[in-house]
Amino acid sequence: MNRVSKKSAALLAAAIAAISLPTMAEAKNTSSHTFRIKARVPVACWVRPDRTVVAQAGSAGSVIEACNNPGGYTVTAQYRPLSAGENARMVYHDRAVDLSSSGQQVLRHSSIATIRSVSYQFENVQLEQPLILALTIQPL
């Protein structure tokens, strides 16, 4: 072999050794490692009606409730206080609720985290003025 070929062969052998050296080192390292990862997921809750919730006879719609709190949540309706003689019944997810004259009514209490669509409709509505409900959700 001439000098250039010997030099090239030596460089090639060194390169192969350098490439295979980490592999040999890894083969000898048999230790294992354990990692623990902790994460905190923030509580996120929201309630979204498909339209403005207005108490009128026969009025109906749906609401999406979403809350990732493991302990559950409460959905509440706020509205103007009802005057004497006014009343309205809301069927919220197959549960009939007579709206309180105070202007606040719990509609649902859930003990688990969930995302669900809930239907509602109004019955037995006797109002002197329009009644618009604002829905809120609170984690427990």
Short mmCIF file of N, CA and C in Angstrom, two decimals:
data_model
loop_
_atom_site.label_atom_id
_atom_site.label_comp_id
_atom_site.label_asym_id
_atom_site.label_seq_id
_atom_site.Cartn_x
_atom_site.Cartn_y
_atom_site.Cartn_z
N MET A 1 0.84 -1.17 0.00
CA MET A 1 0.00 0.00 0.00
C MET A 1 0.89 1.23 0.00
N ASN A 2 0.43 2.26 -0.64
CA ASN A 2 1.19 3.50 -0.62
C ASN A 2 0.83 4.30 0.61
N ARG A 3 1.52 5.43 0.80
CA ARG A 3 1.34 6.23 2.01
C ARG A 3 -0.07 6.78 2.14
N VAL A 4 -0.69 7.22 1.06
CA VAL A 4 -2.04 7.79 1.11
C VAL A 4 -3.03 6.70 1.49
N SER A 5 -2.89 5.52 0.94
CA SER A 5 -3.82 4.43 1.23
C SER A 5 -3.68 3.98 2.67
N LYS A 6 -2.44 3.92 3.20
CA LYS A 6 -2.23 3.53 4.60
C LYS A 6 -2.85 4.57 5.53
N LYS A 7 -2.66 5.84 5.17
CA LYS A 7 -3.22 6.92 5.99
C LYS A 7 -4.76 6.87 5.96
N SER A 8 -5.33 6.64 4.80
CA SER A 8 -6.79 6.55 4.67
C SER A 8 -7.32 5.36 5.44
N ALA A 9 -6.63 4.25 5.36
CA ALA A 9 -7.05 3.05 6.07
C ALA A 9 -7.00 3.28 7.58
N ALA A 10 -5.96 3.97 8.03
CA ALA A 10 -5.83 4.25 9.47
C ALA A 10 -6.94 5.19 9.93
N LEU A 11 -7.26 6.22 9.14
CA LEU A 11 -8.34 7.14 9.49
C LEU A 11 -9.69 6.41 9.50
N LEU A 12 -9.92 5.54 8.53
CA LEU A 12 -11.16 4.77 8.47
C LEU A 12 -11.28 3.85 9.68
N ALA A 13 -10.21 3.21 10.07
CA ALA A 13 -10.23 2.33 11.24
C ALA A 13 -10.50 3.12 12.51
N ALA A 14 -9.91 4.32 12.61
CA ALA A 14 -10.15 5.16 13.79
C ALA A 14 -11.60 5.63 13.84
N ALA A 15 -12.16 5.97 12.68
CA ALA A 15 -13.56 6.41 12.64
C ALA A 15 -14.50 5.29 13.05
N ILE A 16 -14.24 4.08 12.57
CA ILE A 16 -15.09 2.93 12.93
C ILE A 16 -14.98 2.66 14.42
N ALA A 17 -13.79 2.75 14.96
CA ALA A 17 -13.60 2.53 16.40
C ALA A 17 -14.33 3.59 17.21
N ALA A 18 -14.28 4.84 16.76
CA ALA A 18 -14.96 5.92 17.48
C ALA A 18 -16.47 5.74 17.45
N ILE A 19 -16.98 5.28 16.33
CA ILE A 19 -18.42 5.06 16.21
C ILE A 19 -18.87 3.89 17.08
N SER A 20 -18.11 2.83 17.10
CA SER A 20 -18.51 1.64 17.86
C SER A 20 -18.19 1.75 19.33
N LEU A 21 -17.34 2.68 19.75
CA LEU A 21 -16.98 2.83 21.14
C LEU A 21 -18.18 3.15 22.04
N PRO A 22 -19.05 4.13 21.68
CA PRO A 22 -20.22 4.37 22.53
C PRO A 22 -21.13 3.16 22.64
N THR A 23 -21.23 2.39 21.56
CA THR A 23 -22.07 1.19 21.58
C THR A 23 -21.51 0.19 22.58
N MET A 24 -20.22 0.02 22.58
CA MET A 24 -19.62 -0.91 23.53
C MET A 24 -19.79 -0.39 24.96
N ALA A 25 -19.68 0.92 25.15
CA ALA A 25 -19.84 1.49 26.47
C ALA A 25 -21.28 1.32 26.94
N GLU A 26 -22.23 1.50 26.06
CA GLU A 26 -23.63 1.32 26.42
C GLU A 26 -23.93 -0.13 26.76
N ALA A 27 -23.31 -1.04 26.07
CA ALA A 27 -23.54 -2.45 26.33
C ALA A 27 -23.06 -2.83 27.72
N LYS A 28 -22.04 -2.19 28.22
CA LYS A 28 -21.51 -2.51 29.53
C LYS A 28 -22.33 -1.85 30.65
N ASN A 29 -23.03 -0.74 30.36
CA ASN A 29 -23.80 -0.02 31.37
C ASN A 29 -25.16 -0.70 31.53
N THR A 30 -25.34 -1.41 32.63
CA THR A 30 -26.59 -2.14 32.84
C THR A 30 -27.46 -1.51 33.93
N SER A 31 -27.08 -0.33 34.39
CA SER A 31 -27.88 0.32 35.43
C SER A 31 -29.18 0.84 34.84
N SER A 32 -30.18 0.96 35.69
CA SER A 32 -31.47 1.50 35.24
C SER A 32 -31.78 2.75 36.04
N HIS A 33 -32.62 3.57 35.50
CA HIS A 33 -32.98 4.82 36.14
C HIS A 33 -34.50 4.90 36.26
N THR A 34 -34.96 5.46 37.34
CA THR A 34 -36.39 5.66 37.55
C THR A 34 -36.65 7.15 37.64
N PHE A 35 -37.67 7.59 36.96
CA PHE A 35 -38.05 8.99 36.98
C PHE A 35 -39.46 9.10 37.50
N ARG A 36 -39.72 10.09 38.31
CA ARG A 36 -41.07 10.39 38.78
C ARG A 36 -41.45 11.75 38.23
N ILE A 37 -42.62 11.81 37.66
CA ILE A 37 -43.11 13.07 37.12
C ILE A 37 -44.40 13.41 37.84
N LYS A 38 -44.46 14.61 38.36
CA LYS A 38 -45.67 15.10 39.00
C LYS A 38 -46.17 16.30 38.21
N ALA A 39 -47.46 16.32 38.02
CA ALA A 39 -48.06 17.45 37.31
C ALA A 39 -49.35 17.84 38.02
N ARG A 40 -49.62 19.10 38.01
CA ARG A 40 -50.89 19.60 38.55
C ARG A 40 -51.70 20.14 37.39
N VAL A 41 -52.87 19.58 37.25
CA VAL A 41 -53.78 20.03 36.20
C VAL A 41 -54.72 21.05 36.81
N PRO A 42 -54.78 22.25 36.26
CA PRO A 42 -55.69 23.25 36.84
C PRO A 42 -57.14 22.84 36.63
N VAL A 43 -57.97 23.21 37.60
CA VAL A 43 -59.40 22.93 37.49
C VAL A 43 -59.99 23.88 36.45
N ALA A 44 -60.72 23.32 35.53
CA ALA A 44 -61.38 24.11 34.49
C ALA A 44 -62.84 23.68 34.40
N CYS A 45 -63.73 24.64 34.56
CA CYS A 45 -65.17 24.37 34.48
C CYS A 45 -65.82 25.43 33.60
N TRP A 46 -66.78 25.03 32.77
CA TRP A 46 -67.55 25.98 32.00
C TRP A 46 -68.92 25.40 31.67
N VAL A 47 -69.86 26.31 31.50
CA VAL A 47 -71.22 25.94 31.13
C VAL A 47 -71.59 26.81 29.93
N ARG A 48 -72.14 26.18 28.89
CA ARG A 48 -72.43 26.92 27.66
C ARG A 48 -73.80 26.52 27.11
N PRO A 49 -74.80 27.41 27.27
CA PRO A 49 -76.11 27.14 26.66
C PRO A 49 -76.04 27.34 25.15
N ASP A 50 -76.90 26.64 24.42
CA ASP A 50 -76.91 26.77 22.95
C ASP A 50 -77.59 28.06 22.50
N ARG A 51 -78.28 28.73 23.42
CA ARG A 51 -78.95 30.01 23.13
C ARG A 51 -79.20 30.72 24.45
N THR A 52 -79.67 31.94 24.39
CA THR A 52 -80.03 32.66 25.60
C THR A 52 -81.16 31.90 26.29
N VAL A 53 -81.00 31.67 27.59
CA VAL A 53 -81.99 30.91 28.34
C VAL A 53 -83.07 31.88 28.82
N VAL A 54 -84.22 31.81 28.18
CA VAL A 54 -85.35 32.70 28.49
C VAL A 54 -86.51 31.84 28.97
N ALA A 55 -87.06 32.20 30.12
CA ALA A 55 -88.19 31.46 30.68
C ALA A 55 -89.47 31.88 29.96
N GLN A 56 -89.92 31.01 29.07
CA GLN A 56 -91.18 31.19 28.35
C GLN A 56 -91.82 29.82 28.24
N ALA A 57 -93.12 29.77 28.25
CA ALA A 57 -93.81 28.49 28.13
C ALA A 57 -93.36 27.78 26.85
N GLY A 58 -92.92 26.55 27.00
CA GLY A 58 -92.50 25.75 25.85
C GLY A 58 -91.08 26.02 25.38
N SER A 59 -90.41 27.01 25.91
CA SER A 59 -89.04 27.31 25.51
C SER A 59 -88.14 26.14 25.91
N ALA A 60 -87.26 25.74 25.01
CA ALA A 60 -86.38 24.59 25.27
C ALA A 60 -85.02 24.82 24.63
N GLY A 61 -84.05 24.06 25.07
CA GLY A 61 -82.70 24.14 24.51
C GLY A 61 -81.80 23.13 25.18
N SER A 62 -80.50 23.34 25.02
CA SER A 62 -79.53 22.44 25.66
C SER A 62 -78.35 23.25 26.19
N VAL A 63 -77.66 22.64 27.12
CA VAL A 63 -76.52 23.26 27.79
C VAL A 63 -75.39 22.23 27.82
N ILE A 64 -74.18 22.67 27.53
CA ILE A 64 -73.02 21.80 27.72
C ILE A 64 -72.40 22.17 29.06
N GLU A 65 -72.28 21.19 29.93
CA GLU A 65 -71.62 21.34 31.22
C GLU A 65 -70.27 20.64 31.12
N ALA A 66 -69.22 21.30 31.56
CA ALA A 66 -67.89 20.69 31.54
C ALA A 66 -67.13 21.11 32.78
N CYS A 67 -66.60 20.13 33.49
CA CYS A 67 -65.79 20.43 34.67
C CYS A 67 -64.88 19.23 34.94
N ASN A 68 -63.58 19.49 35.10
CA ASN A 68 -62.64 18.40 35.35
C ASN A 68 -62.32 18.24 36.83
N ASN A 69 -63.07 18.89 37.71
CA ASN A 69 -62.83 18.75 39.15
C ASN A 69 -63.27 17.35 39.59
N PRO A 70 -62.37 16.55 40.16
CA PRO A 70 -62.74 15.19 40.56
C PRO A 70 -63.88 15.13 41.58
N GLY A 71 -64.05 16.19 42.37
CA GLY A 71 -65.11 16.22 43.37
C GLY A 71 -66.46 16.63 42.83
N GLY A 72 -66.51 17.05 41.56
CA GLY A 72 -67.77 17.44 40.95
C GLY A 72 -67.98 18.94 40.89
N TYR A 73 -69.22 19.34 40.66
CA TYR A 73 -69.54 20.74 40.44
C TYR A 73 -71.03 21.00 40.67
N THR A 74 -71.37 22.29 40.69
CA THR A 74 -72.76 22.72 40.82
C THR A 74 -73.07 23.71 39.71
N VAL A 75 -74.21 23.54 39.06
CA VAL A 75 -74.70 24.50 38.06
C VAL A 75 -75.84 25.28 38.70
N THR A 76 -75.73 26.61 38.62
CA THR A 76 -76.71 27.50 39.24
C THR A 76 -77.24 28.48 38.21
N ALA A 77 -78.51 28.84 38.34
CA ALA A 77 -79.12 29.87 37.49
C ALA A 77 -79.33 31.12 38.33
N GLN A 78 -78.96 32.28 37.76
CA GLN A 78 -79.24 33.57 38.38
C GLN A 78 -80.18 34.33 37.45
N TYR A 79 -81.11 35.06 38.05
CA TYR A 79 -82.12 35.79 37.28
C TYR A 79 -82.70 36.85 38.21
N ARG A 80 -83.54 37.71 37.67
CA ARG A 80 -84.15 38.73 38.51
C ARG A 80 -85.09 38.05 39.51
N PRO A 81 -85.24 38.64 40.69
CA PRO A 81 -86.17 38.06 41.67
C PRO A 81 -87.59 38.04 41.12
N LEU A 82 -88.32 37.01 41.45
CA LEU A 82 -89.71 36.89 41.00
C LEU A 82 -90.61 37.65 41.96
N SER A 83 -91.56 38.37 41.41
CA SER A 83 -92.52 39.09 42.26
C SER A 83 -93.65 38.15 42.65
N ALA A 84 -94.46 38.58 43.59
CA ALA A 84 -95.59 37.77 44.07
C ALA A 84 -96.48 37.39 42.89
N GLY A 85 -96.83 36.13 42.82
CA GLY A 85 -97.70 35.66 41.74
C GLY A 85 -96.93 35.15 40.52
N GLU A 86 -95.65 35.45 40.43
CA GLU A 86 -94.85 34.94 39.30
C GLU A 86 -94.27 33.57 39.67
N ASN A 87 -94.22 32.69 38.68
CA ASN A 87 -93.56 31.41 38.88
C ASN A 87 -93.17 30.82 37.53
N ALA A 88 -92.23 29.91 37.59
CA ALA A 88 -91.79 29.20 36.39
C ALA A 88 -91.14 27.89 36.83
N ARG A 89 -91.40 26.87 36.06
CA ARG A 89 -90.79 25.55 36.32
C ARG A 89 -89.85 25.24 35.16
N MET A 90 -88.66 24.83 35.51
CA MET A 90 -87.66 24.45 34.51
C MET A 90 -87.37 22.96 34.67
N VAL A 91 -87.50 22.23 33.59
CA VAL A 91 -87.11 20.82 33.61
C VAL A 91 -85.69 20.79 33.06
N TYR A 92 -84.75 20.50 33.95
CA TYR A 92 -83.32 20.52 33.61
C TYR A 92 -82.80 19.10 33.74
N HIS A 93 -82.46 18.51 32.62
CA HIS A 93 -82.00 17.10 32.59
C HIS A 93 -82.98 16.18 33.32
N ASP A 94 -84.22 16.23 32.90
CA ASP A 94 -85.29 15.37 33.42
C ASP A 94 -85.62 15.60 34.90
N ARG A 95 -85.17 16.71 35.46
CA ARG A 95 -85.50 17.04 36.85
C ARG A 95 -86.26 18.36 36.88
N ALA A 96 -87.48 18.33 37.37
CA ALA A 96 -88.30 19.54 37.43
C ALA A 96 -87.86 20.39 38.61
N VAL A 97 -87.60 21.68 38.33
CA VAL A 97 -87.16 22.63 39.36
C VAL A 97 -88.05 23.86 39.28
N ASP A 98 -88.75 24.16 40.38
CA ASP A 98 -89.51 25.40 40.46
C ASP A 98 -88.53 26.51 40.80
N LEU A 99 -88.46 27.55 39.96
CA LEU A 99 -87.51 28.63 40.18
C LEU A 99 -87.87 29.38 41.46
N SER A 100 -86.86 29.60 42.28
CA SER A 100 -87.03 30.30 43.54
C SER A 100 -87.30 31.78 43.29
N SER A 101 -88.09 32.39 44.15
CA SER A 101 -88.38 33.82 43.99
C SER A 101 -87.17 34.69 44.33
N SER A 102 -86.14 34.11 44.93
CA SER A 102 -84.94 34.88 45.34
C SER A 102 -84.08 35.33 44.16
N GLY A 103 -84.22 34.69 43.02
CA GLY A 103 -83.40 35.04 41.85
C GLY A 103 -82.18 34.14 41.69
N GLN A 104 -82.13 33.05 42.43
CA GLN A 104 -81.03 32.09 42.31
C GLN A 104 -81.56 30.70 42.56
N GLN A 105 -81.14 29.75 41.72
CA GLN A 105 -81.63 28.38 41.85
C GLN A 105 -80.54 27.40 41.41
N VAL A 106 -80.24 26.41 42.27
CA VAL A 106 -79.31 25.34 41.88
C VAL A 106 -80.06 24.41 40.91
N LEU A 107 -79.46 24.17 39.76
CA LEU A 107 -80.09 23.31 38.75
C LEU A 107 -79.53 21.89 38.77
N ARG A 108 -78.25 21.79 39.09
CA ARG A 108 -77.64 20.46 39.09
C ARG A 108 -76.48 20.43 40.06
N HIS A 109 -76.35 19.29 40.70
CA HIS A 109 -75.22 19.02 41.59
C HIS A 109 -74.63 17.70 41.10
N SER A 110 -73.41 17.73 40.60
CA SER A 110 -72.75 16.51 40.12
C SER A 110 -71.59 16.18 41.03
N SER A 111 -71.42 14.92 41.35
CA SER A 111 -70.34 14.50 42.25
C SER A 111 -69.12 13.98 41.51
N ILE A 112 -69.11 14.11 40.17
CA ILE A 112 -67.98 13.63 39.37
C ILE A 112 -67.58 14.67 38.34
N ALA A 113 -66.38 14.54 37.85
CA ALA A 113 -65.92 15.37 36.73
C ALA A 113 -66.52 14.82 35.45
N THR A 114 -67.00 15.70 34.60
CA THR A 114 -67.62 15.22 33.36
C THR A 114 -67.81 16.34 32.36
N ILE A 115 -68.06 15.95 31.14
CA ILE A 115 -68.52 16.85 30.09
C ILE A 115 -69.80 16.21 29.56
N ARG A 116 -70.89 16.95 29.59
CA ARG A 116 -72.16 16.38 29.12
C ARG A 116 -73.06 17.46 28.56
N SER A 117 -73.96 17.02 27.71
CA SER A 117 -74.97 17.91 27.16
C SER A 117 -76.27 17.62 27.91
N VAL A 118 -76.92 18.68 28.38
CA VAL A 118 -78.13 18.57 29.18
C VAL A 118 -79.24 19.35 28.47
N SER A 119 -80.40 18.75 28.35
CA SER A 119 -81.52 19.46 27.75
C SER A 119 -82.36 20.12 28.84
N TYR A 120 -83.07 21.18 28.45
CA TYR A 120 -83.96 21.86 29.40
C TYR A 120 -85.19 22.34 28.65
N GLN A 121 -86.25 22.58 29.40
CA GLN A 121 -87.45 23.22 28.86
C GLN A 121 -88.23 23.85 30.02
N PHE A 122 -89.04 24.82 29.67
CA PHE A 122 -89.82 25.52 30.69
C PHE A 122 -91.28 25.09 30.62
N GLU A 123 -91.89 25.00 31.80
CA GLU A 123 -93.31 24.65 31.94
C GLU A 123 -93.92 25.58 32.98
N ASN A 124 -95.24 25.67 32.99
CA ASN A 124 -95.97 26.43 34.01
C ASN A 124 -95.36 27.82 34.25
N VAL A 125 -95.17 28.54 33.18
CA VAL A 125 -94.56 29.86 33.28
C VAL A 125 -95.64 30.92 33.40
N GLN A 126 -95.60 31.68 34.47
CA GLN A 126 -96.51 32.80 34.68
C GLN A 126 -95.66 33.98 35.15
N LEU A 127 -95.34 34.85 34.22
CA LEU A 127 -94.45 35.98 34.51
C LEU A 127 -95.06 37.29 34.06
N GLU A 128 -94.79 38.34 34.80
CA GLU A 128 -95.24 39.68 34.43
C GLU A 128 -94.23 40.36 33.50
N GLN A 129 -92.96 40.00 33.64
CA GLN A 129 -91.87 40.56 32.82
C GLN A 129 -91.02 39.40 32.31
N PRO A 130 -90.28 39.62 31.23
CA PRO A 130 -89.39 38.56 30.73
C PRO A 130 -88.38 38.14 31.79
N LEU A 131 -87.97 36.89 31.72
CA LEU A 131 -87.02 36.35 32.68
C LEU A 131 -85.90 35.65 31.92
N ILE A 132 -84.69 36.21 32.03
CA ILE A 132 -83.51 35.63 31.39
C ILE A 132 -82.63 35.03 32.47
N LEU A 133 -82.20 33.79 32.26
CA LEU A 133 -81.37 33.08 33.23
C LEU A 133 -79.91 33.10 32.78
N ALA A 134 -79.02 33.43 33.71
CA ALA A 134 -77.58 33.31 33.48
C ALA A 134 -77.11 32.09 34.24
N LEU A 135 -76.47 31.16 33.54
CA LEU A 135 -76.01 29.92 34.18
C LEU A 135 -74.54 30.03 34.55
N THR A 136 -74.21 29.54 35.73
CA THR A 136 -72.82 29.51 36.19
C THR A 136 -72.51 28.11 36.68
N ILE A 137 -71.22 27.79 36.71
CA ILE A 137 -70.77 26.48 37.18
C ILE A 137 -69.63 26.72 38.17
N GLN A 138 -69.66 25.96 39.26
CA GLN A 138 -68.64 26.09 40.29
C GLN A 138 -68.14 24.70 40.69
N PRO A 139 -66.82 24.52 40.75
CA PRO A 139 -66.31 23.23 41.23
C PRO A 139 -66.60 23.08 42.73
N LEU A 140 -66.78 21.86 43.17
CA LEU A 140 -67.02 21.61 44.60
C LEU A 140 -65.72 21.37 45.32
#
